[in-house]
Amino acid sequence: MKKLLSIAVIALAPFAFSTQAAMTPHMEKTLIAVCKAGASNNLVKFNGTMKEYRINKQRVFPRLVCNAQSFHQFALSQGADRTARKIAPYATGTVTIKDIAMIYGEDQILAVNY
């Protein structure tokens, strides 16, 4: 009985994990609308879309990927420089840690992405 139960659990496990990782149709529609508004370079349209869908800029922009690019890179590649300037403060930055007391060569600087 235990063997049959364990086989059933192993067989159904991929279905359980795939449903949790899937994106809802509403979420997908919302993110597509944000990507389209960002590519338009029209700040009125972009701000309207952000308010309509109640997008939290701090949570969404560092994680949003449009056409396999970060949202900031996507806006720049579409020629939407005004949109890119608007979201630049929310883009993920790079922190460089350098010990002032020690003398390192440039190849020994530690870069941390967050």
Coordinates of N, CA and C in Angstrom, one line a residue:
M1 N 0.8 -1.2 0.0 CA 0.0 0.0 0.0 C 0.9 1.3 0.0
K2 N 1.9 1.3 0.8 CA 2.8 2.4 0.9 C 3.5 2.6 -0.4
K3 N 3.9 1.5 -1.0 CA 4.6 1.6 -2.3 C 3.7 2.2 -3.4
L4 N 2.4 1.8 -3.4 CA 1.5 2.3 -4.4 C 1.2 3.8 -4.1
L5 N 1.1 4.2 -2.9 CA 1.0 5.6 -2.5 C 2.2 6.5 -3.0
S6 N 3.4 6.0 -2.7 CA 4.6 6.7 -3.1 C 4.7 6.8 -4.6
I7 N 4.3 5.8 -5.3 CA 4.4 5.9 -6.8 C 3.4 6.9 -7.3
A8 N 2.2 7.0 -6.7 CA 1.2 7.9 -7.1 C 1.6 9.4 -6.8
V9 N 2.3 9.6 -5.7 CA 2.7 10.9 -5.3 C 3.8 11.3 -6.3
I10 N 4.8 10.5 -6.6 CA 5.8 10.8 -7.5 C 5.3 11.1 -8.9
A11 N 4.3 10.3 -9.3 CA 3.7 10.5 -10.7 C 3.0 11.8 -10.8
L12 N 2.3 12.3 -9.7 CA 1.5 13.5 -9.8 C 2.3 14.7 -9.3
A13 N 3.5 14.6 -8.8 CA 4.2 15.8 -8.3 C 4.5 16.8 -9.4
P14 N 4.9 16.4 -10.6 CA 5.1 17.5 -11.7 C 3.9 18.3 -12.0
F15 N 2.7 17.7 -11.9 CA 1.5 18.5 -12.1 C 1.2 19.5 -11.0
A16 N 1.5 19.1 -9.8 CA 1.3 20.0 -8.7 C 2.2 21.2 -8.7
F17 N 3.5 21.0 -9.1 CA 4.4 22.1 -9.1 C 4.2 23.0 -10.3
S18 N 3.7 22.5 -11.4 CA 3.6 23.3 -12.6 C 2.4 24.2 -12.5
T19 N 1.4 23.9 -11.7 CA 0.2 24.8 -11.6 C 0.6 25.9 -10.6
Q20 N 1.5 25.7 -9.7 CA 1.9 26.8 -8.8 C 2.7 27.8 -9.5
A21 N 3.6 27.4 -10.5 CA 4.5 28.3 -11.1 C 3.9 29.0 -12.3
A22 N 2.7 28.6 -12.8 CA 2.0 29.2 -13.9 C 1.5 30.6 -13.6
M23 N 1.5 31.4 -14.6 CA 1.0 32.8 -14.4 C -0.5 32.8 -14.8
T24 N -1.2 33.5 -14.0 CA -2.6 33.6 -14.3 C -2.8 34.5 -15.6
P25 N -3.9 34.2 -16.3 CA -4.2 35.0 -17.6 C -4.3 36.5 -17.3
H26 N -4.9 36.9 -16.2 CA -5.0 38.3 -15.8 C -3.6 38.9 -15.6
M27 N -2.7 38.2 -14.9 CA -1.4 38.7 -14.6 C -0.6 38.9 -16.0
E28 N -0.7 37.9 -16.8 CA 0.0 37.9 -18.1 C -0.5 39.1 -19.0
K29 N -1.8 39.3 -19.0 CA -2.4 40.5 -19.7 C -1.9 41.8 -19.1
T30 N -1.8 41.9 -17.8 CA -1.4 43.1 -17.2 C 0.1 43.4 -17.5
L31 N 1.0 42.4 -17.5 CA 2.4 42.6 -17.8 C 2.6 42.9 -19.2
I32 N 1.8 42.3 -20.1 CA 1.9 42.6 -21.5 C 1.5 44.1 -21.8
A33 N 0.5 44.6 -21.1 CA 0.0 46.0 -21.2 C 1.1 46.9 -20.7
V34 N 1.8 46.5 -19.6 CA 2.9 47.4 -19.1 C 4.0 47.4 -20.1
C35 N 4.4 46.3 -20.7 CA 5.5 46.3 -21.7 C 5.1 47.1 -22.9
K36 N 3.9 47.0 -23.4 CA 3.5 47.8 -24.5 C 3.4 49.3 -24.2
A37 N 3.0 49.6 -23.1 CA 2.9 51.0 -22.7 C 4.3 51.6 -22.5
G38 N 5.2 50.8 -22.0 CA 6.6 51.2 -21.8 C 7.3 51.4 -23.2
A39 N 7.0 50.6 -24.1 CA 7.6 50.7 -25.5 C 7.1 51.9 -26.3
S40 N 5.9 52.4 -25.9 CA 5.3 53.5 -26.6 C 6.0 54.8 -26.5
N41 N 6.8 55.0 -25.4 CA 7.5 56.3 -25.1 C 6.5 57.4 -24.9
N42 N 5.3 57.1 -24.5 CA 4.2 58.0 -24.2 C 4.0 57.9 -22.7
L43 N 4.5 59.0 -21.9 CA 4.4 58.9 -20.5 C 3.0 59.0 -20.0
V44 N 2.1 59.6 -20.7 CA 0.7 59.7 -20.3 C 0.1 58.3 -20.3
K45 N 0.3 57.6 -21.4 CA -0.2 56.2 -21.6 C 0.5 55.3 -20.6
F46 N 1.8 55.4 -20.3 CA 2.5 54.6 -19.4 C 1.9 54.8 -18.0
N47 N 1.8 56.1 -17.6 CA 1.3 56.4 -16.2 C -0.2 55.9 -16.0
G48 N -1.0 56.0 -17.1 CA -2.3 55.5 -17.1 C -2.4 54.0 -16.9
T49 N -1.5 53.3 -17.6 CA -1.5 51.9 -17.4 C -1.0 51.5 -16.0
M50 N -0.1 52.2 -15.5 CA 0.4 51.9 -14.2 C -0.7 52.1 -13.1
K51 N -1.5 53.2 -13.3 CA -2.6 53.4 -12.3 C -3.7 52.4 -12.5
E52 N -4.0 52.1 -13.8 CA -5.1 51.2 -14.1 C -4.9 49.9 -13.4
Y53 N -3.7 49.3 -13.6 CA -3.4 48.0 -13.0 C -2.8 48.0 -11.6
R54 N -2.7 49.2 -11.1 CA -2.1 49.4 -9.7 C -0.8 48.7 -9.5
I55 N 0.2 49.0 -10.4 CA 1.5 48.4 -10.4 C 2.4 49.0 -9.3
N56 N 3.0 48.2 -8.5 CA 4.0 48.7 -7.5 C 5.3 48.7 -8.2
K57 N 5.8 49.9 -8.4 CA 7.1 50.0 -9.2 C 8.3 49.4 -8.6
Q58 N 8.4 49.5 -7.3 CA 9.5 48.9 -6.6 C 9.6 47.4 -6.7
R59 N 8.4 46.7 -6.8 CA 8.3 45.3 -6.8 C 8.4 44.7 -8.2
V60 N 7.8 45.5 -9.2 CA 7.7 44.9 -10.5 C 8.9 45.2 -11.4
F61 N 9.4 46.5 -11.4 CA 10.4 46.8 -12.4 C 11.7 46.1 -12.3
P62 N 12.2 45.8 -11.1 CA 13.5 45.0 -11.1 C 13.3 43.6 -11.6
R63 N 12.1 43.1 -11.6 CA 11.8 41.7 -12.0 C 11.2 41.5 -13.4
L64 N 10.6 42.5 -13.9 CA 9.8 42.4 -15.2 C 10.8 42.2 -16.4
V65 N 10.5 41.2 -17.2 CA 11.2 40.9 -18.4 C 10.3 40.9 -19.6
C66 N 10.7 41.7 -20.6 CA 9.9 41.8 -21.8 C 10.8 41.4 -22.9
N67 N 10.4 40.5 -23.7 CA 11.2 39.9 -24.9 C 12.6 39.6 -24.5
A68 N 12.7 38.9 -23.4 CA 14.0 38.4 -22.8 C 15.0 39.5 -22.5
Q69 N 14.5 40.7 -22.1 CA 15.3 41.8 -21.7 C 14.7 42.4 -20.4
S70 N 15.5 43.0 -19.6 CA 14.9 43.6 -18.4 C 14.1 44.8 -18.9
F71 N 13.1 45.2 -18.1 CA 12.2 46.2 -18.6 C 12.9 47.5 -19.0
H72 N 13.9 47.9 -18.3 CA 14.7 49.1 -18.6 C 15.4 48.9 -20.0
Q73 N 16.1 47.8 -20.1 CA 16.8 47.5 -21.4 C 15.8 47.4 -22.6
F74 N 14.6 46.8 -22.3 CA 13.6 46.7 -23.3 C 13.1 48.1 -23.8
A75 N 12.9 49.0 -22.8 CA 12.5 50.4 -23.2 C 13.5 51.1 -24.0
L76 N 14.8 50.9 -23.6 CA 15.9 51.5 -24.4 C 16.0 51.0 -25.8
S77 N 15.8 49.7 -25.9 CA 15.9 49.0 -27.2 C 14.8 49.4 -28.1
Q78 N 13.6 49.8 -27.6 CA 12.5 50.2 -28.3 C 12.5 51.7 -28.6
G79 N 13.5 52.4 -28.2 CA 13.7 53.8 -28.4 C 12.8 54.7 -27.5
A80 N 12.4 54.1 -26.4 CA 11.5 54.8 -25.4 C 12.4 55.4 -24.3
D81 N 13.1 56.4 -24.7 CA 14.0 57.0 -23.7 C 13.4 57.7 -22.6
R82 N 12.2 58.3 -22.8 CA 11.5 59.0 -21.7 C 11.0 57.9 -20.7
T83 N 10.5 56.8 -21.1 CA 10.1 55.8 -20.2 C 11.2 55.2 -19.5
A84 N 12.3 55.0 -20.2 CA 13.6 54.4 -19.5 C 14.1 55.4 -18.4
R85 N 14.0 56.7 -18.7 CA 14.5 57.6 -17.7 C 13.5 57.6 -16.4
K86 N 12.2 57.4 -16.7 CA 11.3 57.3 -15.6 C 11.5 56.1 -14.7
I87 N 11.8 55.0 -15.3 CA 12.0 53.7 -14.5 C 13.4 53.5 -14.1
A88 N 14.4 54.3 -14.5 CA 15.8 54.0 -14.2 C 16.0 53.9 -12.7
P89 N 15.4 54.7 -11.8 CA 15.6 54.6 -10.4 C 15.2 53.2 -9.8
Y90 N 14.3 52.5 -10.5 CA 13.8 51.2 -10.0 C 14.6 50.0 -10.6
A91 N 15.5 50.3 -11.5 CA 16.3 49.2 -12.1 C 17.3 48.7 -11.1
T92 N 17.7 47.4 -11.2 CA 18.6 46.8 -10.3 C 20.0 47.4 -10.5
G93 N 20.7 47.8 -9.5 CA 22.0 48.4 -9.7 C 23.1 47.4 -9.3
T94 N 24.3 47.9 -9.4 CA 25.5 47.1 -9.1 C 26.3 47.8 -8.0
V95 N 26.6 47.0 -7.0 CA 27.4 47.6 -5.9 C 28.8 47.1 -5.9
T96 N 29.8 47.9 -5.8 CA 31.2 47.5 -5.8 C 31.7 47.7 -4.4
I97 N 32.3 46.7 -3.9 CA 32.9 46.7 -2.5 C 34.4 46.7 -2.7
K98 N 35.0 47.8 -2.1 CA 36.5 47.9 -2.2 C 37.0 48.2 -0.8
D99 N 37.9 47.5 -0.3 CA 38.5 47.7 1.0 C 39.6 48.8 0.8
I100 N 39.4 49.9 1.5 CA 40.3 51.1 1.4 C 41.6 50.8 2.1
A101 N 41.6 50.1 3.2 CA 42.8 49.8 3.9 C 43.8 48.9 3.1
M102 N 43.3 48.0 2.4 CA 44.1 47.1 1.6 C 44.3 47.6 0.2
I103 N 45.4 47.3 -0.4 CA 45.6 47.8 -1.8 C 45.4 46.6 -2.7
Y104 N 44.4 46.6 -3.5 CA 44.1 45.6 -4.5 C 44.3 46.1 -5.9
G105 N 44.6 45.2 -6.7 CA 44.6 45.5 -8.2 C 43.1 45.6 -8.6
E106 N 42.9 46.1 -9.8 CA 41.5 46.3 -10.3 C 40.9 45.0 -10.6
D107 N 41.7 43.9 -10.8 CA 41.1 42.6 -11.0 C 40.6 41.9 -9.8
Q108 N 40.8 42.5 -8.6 CA 40.4 41.9 -7.3 C 39.3 42.6 -6.7
I109 N 38.6 43.5 -7.4 CA 37.5 44.2 -6.8 C 36.3 43.3 -6.8
L110 N 35.5 43.3 -5.8 CA 34.4 42.4 -5.7 C 33.1 43.2 -6.1
A111 N 32.4 42.7 -7.0 CA 31.1 43.3 -7.5 C 30.0 42.4 -7.0
V112 N 29.0 43.0 -6.4 CA 27.8 42.3 -5.8 C 26.6 42.9 -6.5
N113 N 25.8 42.0 -7.1 CA 24.5 42.4 -7.7 C 23.4 42.1 -6.8
Y114 N 22.5 43.1 -6.6 CA 21.4 42.9 -5.7 C 20.1 43.4 -6.4

